PDB file of C-alpha atoms in Angstrom:
ATOM      1  CA  MET A 387     -17.247  14.043  14.940  1.00 71.00           C
ATOM      2  CA  VAL A 388     -16.601  15.701  11.634  1.00 72.00           C
ATOM      3  CA  GLY A 389     -19.073  15.747   8.539  1.00 75.00           C
ATOM      4  CA  ASP A 390     -17.850  13.042   5.922  1.00 75.00           C
ATOM      5  CA  ASP A 391     -16.106  15.511   4.062  1.00 80.00           C
ATOM      6  CA  LYS A 392     -14.204  17.331   6.492  1.00 91.00           C
ATOM      7  CA  ILE A 393     -12.260  13.966   7.688  1.00 97.00           C
ATOM      8  CA  LYS A 394      -9.069  14.492   7.450  1.00 98.00           C
ATOM      9  CA  VAL A 395      -5.917  12.085   6.175  1.00 98.00           C
ATOM     10  CA  LEU A 396      -2.568  11.695   7.212  1.00 98.00           C
ATOM     11  CA  ILE A 397      -0.377   9.203   5.109  1.00 98.00           C
ATOM     12  CA  LEU A 398       2.811   8.015   6.897  1.00 98.00           C
ATOM     13  CA  PHE A 399       4.985   6.212   4.454  1.00 97.00           C
ATOM     14  CA  LEU A 400       8.735   4.327   5.263  1.00 97.00           C
ATOM     15  CA  THR A 401      11.195   3.892   2.778  1.00 95.00           C
ATOM     16  CA  TYR A 402      14.959   2.248   3.692  1.00 93.00           C
ATOM     17  CA  GLY A 403      17.324   3.766   0.928  1.00 89.00           C
ATOM     18  CA  ASN A 404      16.348   2.393  -2.762  1.00 87.00           C
ATOM     19  CA  ARG A 405      15.029  -1.539  -1.859  1.00 82.00           C
ATOM     20  CA  TYR A 406      11.730  -1.573  -3.666  1.00 81.00           C
ATOM     21  CA  PRO A 407      12.433   2.057  -6.266  1.00 79.00           C
ATOM     22  CA  CYS A 408       8.604   1.027  -7.740  1.00 81.00           C
ATOM     23  CA  SER A 409       7.067   1.739  -4.442  1.00 84.00           C
ATOM     24  CA  LEU A 410       6.822   5.508  -4.318  1.00 88.00           C
ATOM     25  CA  LYS A 411       5.750   6.158  -6.833  1.00 87.00           C
ATOM     26  CA  LYS A 412       2.740   3.530  -7.482  1.00 84.00           C
ATOM     27  CA  PHE A 413       2.360   4.630  -3.492  1.00 89.00           C
ATOM     28  CA  LEU A 414       1.524   7.783  -4.626  1.00 89.00           C
ATOM     29  CA  GLN A 415      -0.573   7.069  -7.692  1.00 86.00           C
ATOM     30  CA  ILE A 416      -2.625   4.951  -4.982  1.00 86.00           C
ATOM     31  CA  CYS A 417      -3.239   8.170  -3.060  1.00 89.00           C
ATOM     32  CA  THR A 418      -4.531  10.208  -6.158  1.00 87.00           C
ATOM     33  CA  ARG A 419      -7.431   8.054  -5.187  1.00 86.00           C
ATOM     34  CA  ILE A 420      -8.274  10.403  -1.958  1.00 93.00           C
ATOM     35  CA  GLY A 421     -10.182  13.059  -2.545  1.00 94.00           C
ATOM     36  CA  LEU A 422     -10.415  13.747   1.280  1.00 96.00           C
ATOM     37  CA  GLU A 423      -8.094  16.645   2.562  1.00 97.00           C
ATOM     38  CA  LYS A 424      -4.688  14.593   3.429  1.00 97.00           C
ATOM     39  CA  ARG A 425      -1.535  14.800   3.941  1.00 98.00           C
ATOM     40  CA  LEU A 426       1.583  12.769   3.464  1.00 98.00           C
ATOM     41  CA  ILE A 427       4.508  12.080   5.197  1.00 98.00           C
ATOM     42  CA  ILE A 428       7.452  10.435   3.576  1.00 97.00           C
ATOM     43  CA  ILE A 429       9.997   9.233   6.461  1.00 98.00           C
ATOM     44  CA  LYS A 430      13.331   7.904   4.906  1.00 97.00           C
ATOM     45  CA  ASN A 431      14.381   5.279   7.984  1.00 97.00           C
ATOM     46  CA  ASP A 432      17.946   5.368   6.491  1.00 95.00           C
ATOM     47  CA  ARG A 433      18.925   9.703   7.161  1.00 95.00           C
ATOM     48  CA  GLU A 434      18.070   9.569  10.933  1.00 95.00           C
ATOM     49  CA  GLU A 435      19.147  12.842  10.758  1.00 94.00           C
ATOM     50  CA  MET A 436      17.789  14.123   7.510  1.00 96.00           C
ATOM     51  CA  GLU A 437      15.486  17.866   8.321  1.00 95.00           C
ATOM     52  CA  THR A 438      11.829  18.064   7.772  1.00 96.00           C
ATOM     53  CA  ARG A 439      11.424  19.555   4.076  1.00 97.00           C
ATOM     54  CA  GLN A 440       7.674  20.562   2.552  1.00 97.00           C
ATOM     55  CA  VAL A 441       8.192  18.882  -1.228  1.00 95.00           C
ATOM     56  CA  GLU A 442       4.658  20.200  -2.829  1.00 94.00           C
ATOM     57  CA  SER A 443       1.773  21.303  -1.036  1.00 94.00           C
ATOM     58  CA  TRP A 444       0.851  18.461   0.763  1.00 96.00           C
ATOM     59  CA  VAL A 445       4.034  16.121   1.072  1.00 96.00           C
ATOM     60  CA  PHE A 446       6.312  16.289   3.936  1.00 98.00           C
ATOM     61  CA  GLU A 447       9.971  14.524   3.664  1.00 98.00           C
ATOM     62  CA  MET A 448      11.635  13.483   7.234  1.00 98.00           C
ATOM     63  CA  GLY A 449      14.029  11.561   8.569  1.00 97.00           C
ATOM     64  CA  GLY A 450      13.255   8.621  10.661  1.00 97.00           C
ATOM     65  CA  ASP A 451      14.094   5.968  13.201  1.00 97.00           C
ATOM     66  CA  ASN A 452      14.664   3.063  13.208  1.00 95.00           C
ATOM     67  CA  SER A 453      15.664   1.364  15.901  1.00 93.00           C
ATOM     68  CA  VAL A 454      12.289  -0.790  15.766  1.00 94.00           C
ATOM     69  CA  PHE A 455      12.474  -0.780  12.441  1.00 94.00           C
ATOM     70  CA  GLU A 456       9.187   0.595  10.873  1.00 95.00           C
ATOM     71  CA  PHE A 457       7.685   1.201  13.756  1.00 97.00           C
ATOM     72  CA  SER A 458       9.638   4.128  15.625  1.00 97.00           C
ATOM     73  CA  GLY A 459       9.948   5.667  12.038  1.00 97.00           C
ATOM     74  CA  TRP A 460       6.385   5.779  11.924  1.00 98.00           C
ATOM     75  CA  GLN A 461       5.856   6.823  15.436  1.00 98.00           C
ATOM     76  CA  LYS A 462       8.661   9.188  15.190  1.00 98.00           C
ATOM     77  CA  ALA A 463       6.143  10.666  12.343  1.00 98.00           C
ATOM     78  CA  ILE A 464       3.239  10.513  14.701  1.00 98.00           C
ATOM     79  CA  ASP A 465       4.704  12.584  16.817  1.00 98.00           C
ATOM     80  CA  SER A 466       6.389  15.585  14.469  1.00 98.00           C
ATOM     81  CA  GLU A 467       5.004  18.891  14.949  1.00 97.00           C
ATOM     82  CA  ILE A 468       3.722  18.562  10.952  1.00 97.00           C
ATOM     83  CA  ALA A 469       1.495  15.772  12.440  1.00 97.00           C
ATOM     84  CA  HIS A 470       0.222  17.825  15.027  1.00 97.00           C
ATOM     85  CA  SER A 471      -0.456  20.780  13.492  1.00 97.00           C
ATOM     86  CA  PHE A 472      -2.737  18.630  10.610  1.00 98.00           C
ATOM     87  CA  ALA A 473      -4.641  16.764  13.563  1.00 96.00           C
ATOM     88  CA  PRO A 474      -6.436  14.118  11.396  1.00 98.00           C
ATOM     89  CA  ASP A 475      -8.560  11.938  12.295  1.00 98.00           C
ATOM     90  CA  VAL A 476      -7.465   9.179  10.310  1.00 98.00           C
ATOM     91  CA  TYR A 477      -3.864   7.469   9.753  1.00 98.00           C
ATOM     92  CA  LEU A 478      -3.278   5.560   6.667  1.00 97.00           C
ATOM     93  CA  ILE A 479       0.486   4.043   7.026  1.00 97.00           C
ATOM     94  CA  ALA A 480       2.671   2.046   4.817  1.00 94.00           C
ATOM     95  CA  ASN A 481       6.293   0.984   3.824  1.00 92.00           C
ATOM     96  CA  ASP A 482       7.844   0.239   0.640  1.00 89.00           C
ATOM     97  CA  SER A 483       7.608  -3.122   1.124  1.00 83.00           C
ATOM     98  CA  PHE A 484       4.136  -3.424  -0.126  1.00 77.00           C
ATOM     99  CA  LEU A 485       5.203  -4.248  -3.974  1.00 68.00           C
ATOM    100  CA  LYS A 486       7.923  -6.545  -2.537  1.00 62.00           C
ATOM    101  CA  MET A 487       5.912  -9.436  -3.434  1.00 51.00           C
ATOM    102  CA  GLY A 488       5.529  -8.033  -7.413  1.00 49.00           C
ATOM    103  CA  PRO A 489       3.396  -7.032  -9.551  1.00 48.00           C
ATOM    104  CA  ALA A 490       1.636 -10.194 -10.289  1.00 47.00           C
ATOM    105  CA  ASN A 491       0.593 -10.241  -7.109  1.00 51.00           C
ATOM    106  CA  SER A 492      -0.475  -6.840  -6.749  1.00 50.00           C
ATOM    107  CA  PHE A 493      -4.252  -7.794  -7.072  1.00 50.00           C
ATOM    108  CA  TYR A 494      -3.897  -9.505  -3.874  1.00 54.00           C
ATOM    109  CA  THR A 495      -1.451  -7.072  -1.459  1.00 58.00           C
ATOM    110  CA  LEU A 496      -1.783  -3.536  -2.717  1.00 65.00           C
ATOM    111  CA  PRO A 497      -3.677  -1.032  -0.581  1.00 71.00           C
ATOM    112  CA  ILE A 498      -7.100  -0.889  -1.884  1.00 79.00           C
ATOM    113  CA  PHE A 499      -8.996   2.435  -0.659  1.00 88.00           C
ATOM    114  CA  ASP A 500     -11.340   4.780  -1.584  1.00 92.00           C
ATOM    115  CA  ASP A 501     -12.834   7.758   0.695  1.00 95.00           C
ATOM    116  CA  GLU A 502     -15.827   5.673   1.326  1.00 96.00           C
ATOM    117  CA  ILE A 503     -13.930   2.357   2.754  1.00 96.00           C
ATOM    118  CA  ILE A 504     -11.612   5.544   4.864  1.00 96.00           C
ATOM    119  CA  ARG A 505     -15.415   6.991   6.613  1.00 97.00           C
ATOM    120  CA  MET A 506     -15.991   3.580   7.790  1.00 96.00           C
ATOM    121  CA  VAL A 507     -13.217   3.427   8.950  1.00 97.00           C
ATOM    122  CA  TYR A 508     -13.601   6.989  10.996  1.00 97.00           C
ATOM    123  CA  LYS A 509     -16.807   6.661  12.193  1.00 96.00           C
ATOM    124  CA  ASN A 510     -16.546   2.523  12.898  1.00 96.00           C
ATOM    125  CA  LYS A 511     -13.230   3.661  14.554  1.00 97.00           C
ATOM    126  CA  LEU A 512     -11.767   0.381  12.711  1.00 97.00           C
ATOM    127  CA  LEU A 513      -8.406  -0.658  12.139  1.00 97.00           C
ATOM    128  CA  GLY A 514      -8.618  -2.213   9.010  1.00 95.00           C
ATOM    129  CA  GLY A 515      -5.522  -3.738   6.412  1.00 92.00           C
ATOM    130  CA  HIS A 516      -4.297  -6.787   5.290  1.00 87.00           C
ATOM    131  CA  LYS A 517      -5.303 -10.765   6.806  1.00 84.00           C
ATOM    132  CA  MET A 518      -3.516 -13.258   5.633  1.00 76.00           C
ATOM    133  CA  ALA A 519      -5.745 -16.515   4.637  1.00 68.00           C
ATOM    134  CA  TYR A 520      -4.940 -19.338   6.403  1.00 63.00           C
ATOM    135  CA  PRO A 521      -6.181 -22.988   4.872  1.00 56.00           C
ATOM    136  CA  LEU A 522     -10.603 -24.020   4.375  1.00 54.00           C
ATOM    137  CA  GLY A 523     -10.863 -19.741   4.837  1.00 57.00           C
ATOM    138  CA  GLU A 524      -9.548 -19.248   7.855  1.00 70.00           C
ATOM    139  CA  LEU A 525      -8.530 -15.525   8.391  1.00 76.00           C
ATOM    140  CA  SER A 526      -5.294 -14.877  10.177  1.00 80.00           C
ATOM    141  CA  PRO A 527      -5.780 -12.959  13.619  1.00 86.00           C
ATOM    142  CA  PHE A 528      -3.269 -10.132  12.752  1.00 90.00           C
ATOM    143  CA  ILE A 529      -2.865  -7.283  10.574  1.00 91.00           C
ATOM    144  CA  HIS A 530       0.307  -7.656   8.161  1.00 88.00           C
ATOM    145  CA  THR A 531       1.252  -3.968   8.406  1.00 91.00           C
ATOM    146  CA  HIS A 532       2.522  -3.445   5.164  1.00 89.00           C
ATOM    147  CA  PHE A 533      -0.333  -1.518   4.389  1.00 91.00           C
ATOM    148  CA  PHE A 534      -3.164  -0.499   7.105  1.00 95.00           C
ATOM    149  CA  LEU A 535      -5.510   1.940   7.766  1.00 97.00           C
ATOM    150  CA  LEU A 536      -6.983   2.872  11.215  1.00 96.00           C
ATOM    151  CA  SER A 537      -8.590   5.943  13.245  1.00 98.00           C
ATOM    152  CA  ALA A 538      -6.890   8.446  15.078  1.00 98.00           C
ATOM    153  CA  GLU A 539      -8.518   7.641  18.138  1.00 98.00           C
ATOM    154  CA  ILE A 540      -6.591   3.772  18.159  1.00 98.00           C
ATOM    155  CA  VAL A 541      -4.125   5.680  17.969  1.00 98.00           C
ATOM    156  CA  GLU A 542      -4.221   8.408  21.158  1.00 97.00           C
ATOM    157  CA  ARG A 543      -4.934   5.500  22.927  1.00 98.00           C
ATOM    158  CA  LEU A 544      -2.015   2.958  22.024  1.00 98.00           C
ATOM    159  CA  GLY A 545      -0.231   5.971  23.307  1.00 97.00           C
ATOM    160  CA  SER A 546       2.566   4.190  20.301  1.00 97.00           C
ATOM    161  CA  ILE A 547       2.292   1.827  17.550  1.00 97.00           C
ATOM    162  CA  VAL A 548       5.459   0.515  19.164  1.00 96.00           C
ATOM    163  CA  THR A 549       5.289  -2.558  21.134  1.00 94.00           C
ATOM    164  CA  GLU A 550       9.079  -4.034  21.725  1.00 92.00           C
ATOM    165  CA  ARG A 551      11.628  -2.395  21.963  1.00 91.00           C
ATOM    166  CA  SER A 552      14.255  -5.320  22.015  1.00 88.00           C
ATOM    167  CA  SER A 553      14.918  -8.873  21.049  1.00 85.00           C
ATOM    168  CA  GLU A 554      16.903  -9.454  23.841  1.00 82.00           C
ATOM    169  CA  ARG A 555      12.944 -10.954  25.861  1.00 82.00           C
ATOM    170  CA  PHE A 556      12.506 -13.199  23.086  1.00 82.00           C
ATOM    171  CA  THR A 557      16.218 -14.430  21.827  1.00 81.00           C
ATOM    172  CA  LYS A 558      19.838 -15.045  23.020  1.00 78.00           C
ATOM    173  CA  SER A 559      22.638 -12.350  22.221  1.00 79.00           C
ATOM    174  CA  ILE A 560      24.521 -14.704  21.231  1.00 78.00           C
ATOM    175  CA  PRO A 561      23.481 -16.846  18.559  1.00 75.00           C
ATOM    176  CA  PRO A 562      23.276 -20.960  19.575  1.00 75.00           C
ATOM    177  CA  ALA A 563      24.030 -24.027  17.458  1.00 72.00           C
ATOM    178  CA  HIS A 564      20.639 -24.928  16.299  1.00 73.00           C
ATOM    179  CA  LEU A 565      18.069 -21.467  15.310  1.00 70.00           C
ATOM    180  CA  PHE A 566      15.144 -22.775  16.969  1.00 71.00           C
ATOM    181  CA  ASP A 567      16.814 -22.168  20.738  1.00 76.00           C
ATOM    182  CA  ALA A 568      17.691 -18.931  19.446  1.00 74.00           C
ATOM    183  CA  PHE A 569      14.156 -18.268  21.991  1.00 72.00           C
ATOM    184  CA  GLN A 570      15.480 -18.096  25.317  1.00 70.00           C
ATOM    185  CA  LYS A 571      13.820 -20.778  28.029  1.00 69.00           C
ATOM    186  CA  ASN A 572      10.669 -18.990  29.165  1.00 66.00           C
ATOM    187  CA  GLU A 573       6.831 -17.976  29.013  1.00 65.00           C
ATOM    188  CA  ILE A 574       6.525 -14.612  27.211  1.00 74.00           C
ATOM    189  CA  LEU A 575       6.030 -16.750  23.702  1.00 77.00           C
ATOM    190  CA  THR A 576       4.299 -19.444  23.091  1.00 79.00           C
ATOM    191  CA  LYS A 577       5.218 -23.041  21.612  1.00 80.00           C
ATOM    192  CA  ARG A 578       2.984 -22.065  18.992  1.00 77.00           C
ATOM    193  CA  LEU A 579       4.296 -18.862  18.483  1.00 80.00           C
ATOM    194  CA  LYS A 580       8.615 -19.899  18.398  1.00 80.00           C
ATOM    195  CA  LYS A 581       7.322 -22.814  15.556  1.00 77.00           C
ATOM    196  CA  TYR A 582       6.017 -19.201  13.751  1.00 75.00           C
ATOM    197  CA  LEU A 583       8.622 -17.210  14.117  1.00 78.00           C
ATOM    198  CA  TYR A 584      11.170 -19.903  13.297  1.00 76.00           C
ATOM    199  CA  TYR A 585       9.768 -21.908  10.228  1.00 73.00           C
ATOM    200  CA  ASN A 586       8.309 -18.221   9.100  1.00 69.00           C
ATOM    201  CA  LEU A 587      11.347 -17.147   9.501  1.00 72.00           C
ATOM    202  CA  THR A 588      13.878 -19.930   8.012  1.00 70.00           C
ATOM    203  CA  GLN A 589      11.897 -22.376   5.916  1.00 64.00           C
ATOM    204  CA  ARG A 590       9.642 -20.619   3.867  1.00 54.00           C
ATOM    205  CA  ARG A 591      10.412 -18.284   0.263  1.00 48.00           C
ATOM    206  CA  TYR A 592      11.191 -15.036   2.548  1.00 50.00           C
ATOM    207  CA  GLY A 593      13.025 -17.595   5.305  1.00 53.00           C
ATOM    208  CA  GLU A 594      16.834 -18.034   5.556  1.00 59.00           C
ATOM    209  CA  LYS A 595      18.938 -21.297   6.526  1.00 61.00           C
ATOM    210  CA  ALA A 596      20.065 -20.686  10.383  1.00 57.00           C
ATOM    211  CA  SER A 597      23.883 -18.886  10.268  1.00 65.00           C
ATOM    212  CA  LEU A 598      25.658 -17.153  11.984  1.00 67.00           C
ATOM    213  CA  GLN A 599      25.929 -14.317   9.643  1.00 70.00           C
ATOM    214  CA  GLY A 600      22.511 -14.321   8.894  1.00 74.00           C
ATOM    215  CA  TYR A 601      21.128 -14.406  12.971  1.00 81.00           C
ATOM    216  CA  GLU A 602      21.395 -10.826  13.583  1.00 81.00           C
ATOM    217  CA  ASP A 603      19.051 -10.202  10.954  1.00 81.00           C
ATOM    218  CA  PHE A 604      16.877 -12.981  12.464  1.00 82.00           C
ATOM    219  CA  ARG A 605      16.322 -11.501  15.452  1.00 85.00           C
ATOM    220  CA  ARG A 606      15.372  -8.133  13.800  1.00 86.00           C
ATOM    221  CA  LYS A 607      12.591 -10.119  11.835  1.00 85.00           C
ATOM    222  CA  VAL A 608      11.207 -11.678  15.175  1.00 87.00           C
ATOM    223  CA  LEU A 609      11.353  -8.192  17.073  1.00 91.00           C
ATOM    224  CA  CYS A 610       9.128  -6.457  13.612  1.00 91.00           C
ATOM    225  CA  ILE A 611       6.635  -9.894  13.623  1.00 90.00           C
ATOM    226  CA  ILE A 612       5.904  -9.223  17.191  1.00 92.00           C
ATOM    227  CA  ASN A 613       5.038  -6.062  17.182  1.00 94.00           C
ATOM    228  CA  GLU A 614       3.193  -6.563  13.651  1.00 94.00           C
ATOM    229  CA  MET A 615       1.305  -9.646  15.760  1.00 92.00           C
ATOM    230  CA  SER A 616       0.966  -7.486  18.998  1.00 94.00           C
ATOM    231  CA  LEU A 617      -0.829  -3.912  17.676  1.00 96.00           C
ATOM    232  CA  SER A 618      -3.834  -6.473  16.811  1.00 95.00           C
ATOM    233  CA  ALA A 619      -3.988  -7.782  20.162  1.00 94.00           C
ATOM    234  CA  ARG A 620      -3.099  -4.633  21.614  1.00 96.00           C
ATOM    235  CA  VAL A 621      -6.014  -2.318  19.451  1.00 97.00           C
ATOM    236  CA  ARG A 622      -8.560  -5.761  20.290  1.00 96.00           C
ATOM    237  CA  LYS A 623      -7.600  -5.439  23.816  1.00 96.00           C
ATOM    238  CA  ILE A 624      -8.765  -1.704  24.268  1.00 97.00           C
ATOM    239  CA  GLY A 625     -11.733  -2.588  22.608  1.00 96.00           C
ATOM    240  CA  TYR A 626     -11.576  -1.964  19.457  1.00 97.00           C
ATOM    241  CA  ARG A 627     -12.307  -4.033  15.774  1.00 95.00           C
ATOM    242  CA  ILE A 628     -10.117  -5.359  13.064  1.00 95.00           C
ATOM    243  CA  VAL A 629     -11.213  -5.248  10.029  1.00 94.00           C
ATOM    244  CA  ASP A 630      -9.558  -7.426   6.684  1.00 90.00           C
ATOM    245  CA  LEU A 631      -9.426  -4.886   3.426  1.00 90.00           C
ATOM    246  CA  THR A 632      -8.103  -7.341   0.887  1.00 83.00           C
ATOM    247  CA  PRO A 633     -10.933  -8.038  -2.095  1.00 79.00           C
ATOM    248  CA  PHE A 634     -10.340 -11.835  -2.683  1.00 72.00           C
ATOM    249  CA  HIS A 635      -9.102 -14.498  -0.695  1.00 66.00           C
ATOM    250  CA  SER A 636     -10.717 -17.485  -2.605  1.00 54.00           C
ATOM    251  CA  LEU A 637      -8.920 -17.834  -5.217  1.00 53.00           C
ATOM    252  CA  PHE A 638      -5.821 -18.585  -2.388  1.00 50.00           C
ATOM    253  CA  ASN A 639      -8.136 -21.633  -1.228  1.00 50.00           C
ATOM    254  CA  LEU A 640      -8.044 -23.093  -5.092  1.00 50.00           C
ATOM    255  CA  PHE A 641      -4.804 -25.558  -3.977  1.00 50.00           C
ATOM    256  CA  TYR A 642      -6.964 -27.620  -1.875  1.00 49.00           C
ATOM    257  CA  ILE A 643      -9.959 -28.370  -4.052  1.00 50.00           C
ATOM    258  CA  LEU A 644      -7.377 -30.736  -5.786  1.00 53.00           C
ATOM    259  CA  PRO A 645      -7.007 -34.365  -4.521  1.00 56.00           C
ATOM    260  CA  ILE A 646      -4.684 -34.471  -1.651  1.00 54.00           C
ATOM    261  CA  PRO A 647      -2.336 -37.001  -4.245  1.00 58.00           C
ATOM    262  CA  PHE A 648      -1.959 -34.380  -6.521  1.00 54.00           C
ATOM    263  CA  ARG A 649      -1.229 -31.960  -4.198  1.00 54.00           C
ATOM    264  CA  PRO A 650       2.496 -32.857  -3.236  1.00 55.00           C
ATOM    265  CA  VAL A 651       2.810 -32.335  -7.033  1.00 56.00           C
ATOM    266  CA  VAL A 652       1.321 -29.052  -7.873  1.00 55.00           C
ATOM    267  CA  PRO A 653       3.138 -26.816  -5.128  1.00 60.00           C
ATOM    268  CA  PHE A 654       0.728 -24.438  -3.633  1.00 58.00           C
ATOM    269  CA  GLN A 655       3.032 -21.391  -4.245  1.00 60.00           C
ATOM    270  CA  PHE A 656       3.650 -22.800  -7.552  1.00 66.00           C
ATOM    271  CA  MET A 657      -0.126 -22.791  -8.050  1.00 66.00           C
ATOM    272  CA  ARG A 658      -0.306 -19.485  -6.804  1.00 63.00           C
ATOM    273  CA  LYS A 659       1.989 -17.768  -9.324  1.00 67.00           C
ATOM    274  CA  ILE A 660       0.200 -19.365 -11.983  1.00 72.00           C
ATOM    275  CA  ILE A 661      -2.682 -17.517 -10.920  1.00 69.00           C
ATOM    276  CA  PHE A 662      -0.958 -14.690 -10.162  1.00 67.00           C
ATOM    277  CA  SER A 663       0.716 -14.999 -13.878  1.00 71.00           C
ATOM    278  CA  ILE A 664      -2.538 -14.598 -15.471  1.00 74.00           C
ATOM    279  CA  PHE A 665      -4.377 -12.105 -13.388  1.00 70.00           C
ATOM    280  CA  TYR A 666      -0.922  -9.407 -14.169  1.00 70.00           C
ATOM    281  CA  LEU A 667      -1.583 -10.010 -17.357  1.00 74.00           C
ATOM    282  CA  LEU A 668      -5.515 -10.036 -17.461  1.00 76.00           C
ATOM    283  CA  PHE A 669      -5.635  -6.611 -15.728  1.00 72.00           C
ATOM    284  CA  TYR A 670      -1.962  -5.551 -14.845  1.00 70.00           C
ATOM    285  CA  SER A 671      -0.108  -5.780 -18.386  1.00 74.00           C
ATOM    286  CA  PRO A 672       0.840  -2.081 -20.319  1.00 79.00           C
ATOM    287  CA  CYS A 673      -2.482  -3.194 -22.704  1.00 83.00           C
ATOM    288  CA  ALA A 674      -4.910  -3.918 -19.671  1.00 79.00           C
ATOM    289  CA  LYS A 675      -3.995  -0.639 -19.060  1.00 80.00           C
ATOM    290  CA  LYS A 676      -4.834   0.749 -22.203  1.00 83.00           C
ATOM    291  CA  ILE A 677      -7.929  -0.624 -22.792  1.00 86.00           C
ATOM    292  CA  GLY A 678      -9.494   0.076 -19.181  1.00 85.00           C
ATOM    293  CA  LEU A 679      -9.112  -3.509 -17.845  1.00 83.00           C
ATOM    294  CA  GLU A 680      -7.020  -2.652 -14.982  1.00 79.00           C
ATOM    295  CA  LYS A 681      -9.401   0.262 -13.608  1.00 84.00           C
ATOM    296  CA  TRP A 682     -11.982  -1.497 -14.024  1.00 85.00           C
ATOM    297  CA  PHE A 683     -10.750  -4.109 -11.574  1.00 81.00           C
ATOM    298  CA  THR A 684      -9.476  -1.881  -9.426  1.00 82.00           C
ATOM    299  CA  GLU A 685     -13.294  -1.289  -9.417  1.00 86.00           C
ATOM    300  CA  LEU A 686     -14.106  -4.691  -8.354  1.00 84.00           C
ATOM    301  CA  CYS A 687     -11.679  -5.016  -5.936  1.00 84.00           C
ATOM    302  CA  LEU A 688     -12.931  -1.507  -3.709  1.00 89.00           C
ATOM    303  CA  VAL A 689     -16.576  -3.200  -4.128  1.00 89.00           C
ATOM    304  CA  ASN A 690     -15.862  -6.665  -2.880  1.00 87.00           C
ATOM    305  CA  VAL A 691     -14.107  -4.295   0.655  1.00 89.00           C
ATOM    306  CA  LYS A 692     -16.926  -2.613   0.863  1.00 93.00           C
ATOM    307  CA  ARG A 693     -18.820  -5.231   0.643  1.00 90.00           C
ATOM    308  CA  ARG A 694     -17.329  -7.277   3.341  1.00 86.00           C
ATOM    309  CA  LEU A 695     -16.047  -4.341   5.499  1.00 92.00           C
ATOM    310  CA  ARG A 696     -20.057  -3.438   5.632  1.00 93.00           C
ATOM    311  CA  ARG A 697     -20.911  -7.189   6.931  1.00 90.00           C
ATOM    312  CA  GLU A 698     -17.778  -6.614   9.656  1.00 88.00           C
ATOM    313  CA  ILE A 699     -19.695  -3.395  10.458  1.00 89.00           C
ATOM    314  CA  SER A 700     -23.293  -5.267  10.904  1.00 89.00           C
ATOM    315  CA  LYS A 701     -22.184  -7.934  13.356  1.00 81.00           C
ATOM    316  CA  ARG A 702     -21.573  -5.334  16.376  1.00 65.00           C
TER     317      ARG A 702
END
């Protein structure tokens, strides 16, 4: 195990075209928090044949691998010569979708980390990232992979962060009349997981109605979510711990404080947008940046993440 000041961080940031044009700029700003030795590889998954090139002393660009979307792109970078020559101790992995929920959500979804958090991940051999908050304070058992930190030992033990390379095992190659019948009648997925995937991809705000035109996109999303869930399950199975790095969850439970008769009148998503908008104006607006509120709030988030992380580590 290396000393605290000799920990090396390999940052993998994956993009696909110009879907989220502000993401890379914002992520580079976030990376300035890292005082440890670092190397950044920007993976362009829409340009698979692109040759690797050095942009700055610590920044490289390379073509990705979109066969399993972000997971195969990240794995290509992990296997690359520029990654092996760096010999990282910790991986910081993200994709350009980490800003997709908009700036008003940023206090909840943006990566919150610093050197101390990276050291804790390394020393305790952790996988850390954002967990979704469910009603009554329960957290999802898996990490959402728009951003996550994990020790290099975990990556080595896994062999690959790609779990499933094809959706054929889970969905039929020919679209059925009803999209829920897209799942083959087998025991690979539980009934509960099938329902989660179906409603997550067709009924919620990111969902699309079942259609012949959207079926391939549905299959793609199923494969992405299964790889996302499987990563946490595999890490847990080989004996490593998974920790939540989200600064605040309690704001999302405000909805459940409302009396039941009022809940349909005040939809959860609507209430969440109001809360996010208030926080954006208070801490992330241009005026807030000028007077230093954004920096203050980021420090508050870091304190909260570290407190939770220490509590998780002490449960050993």
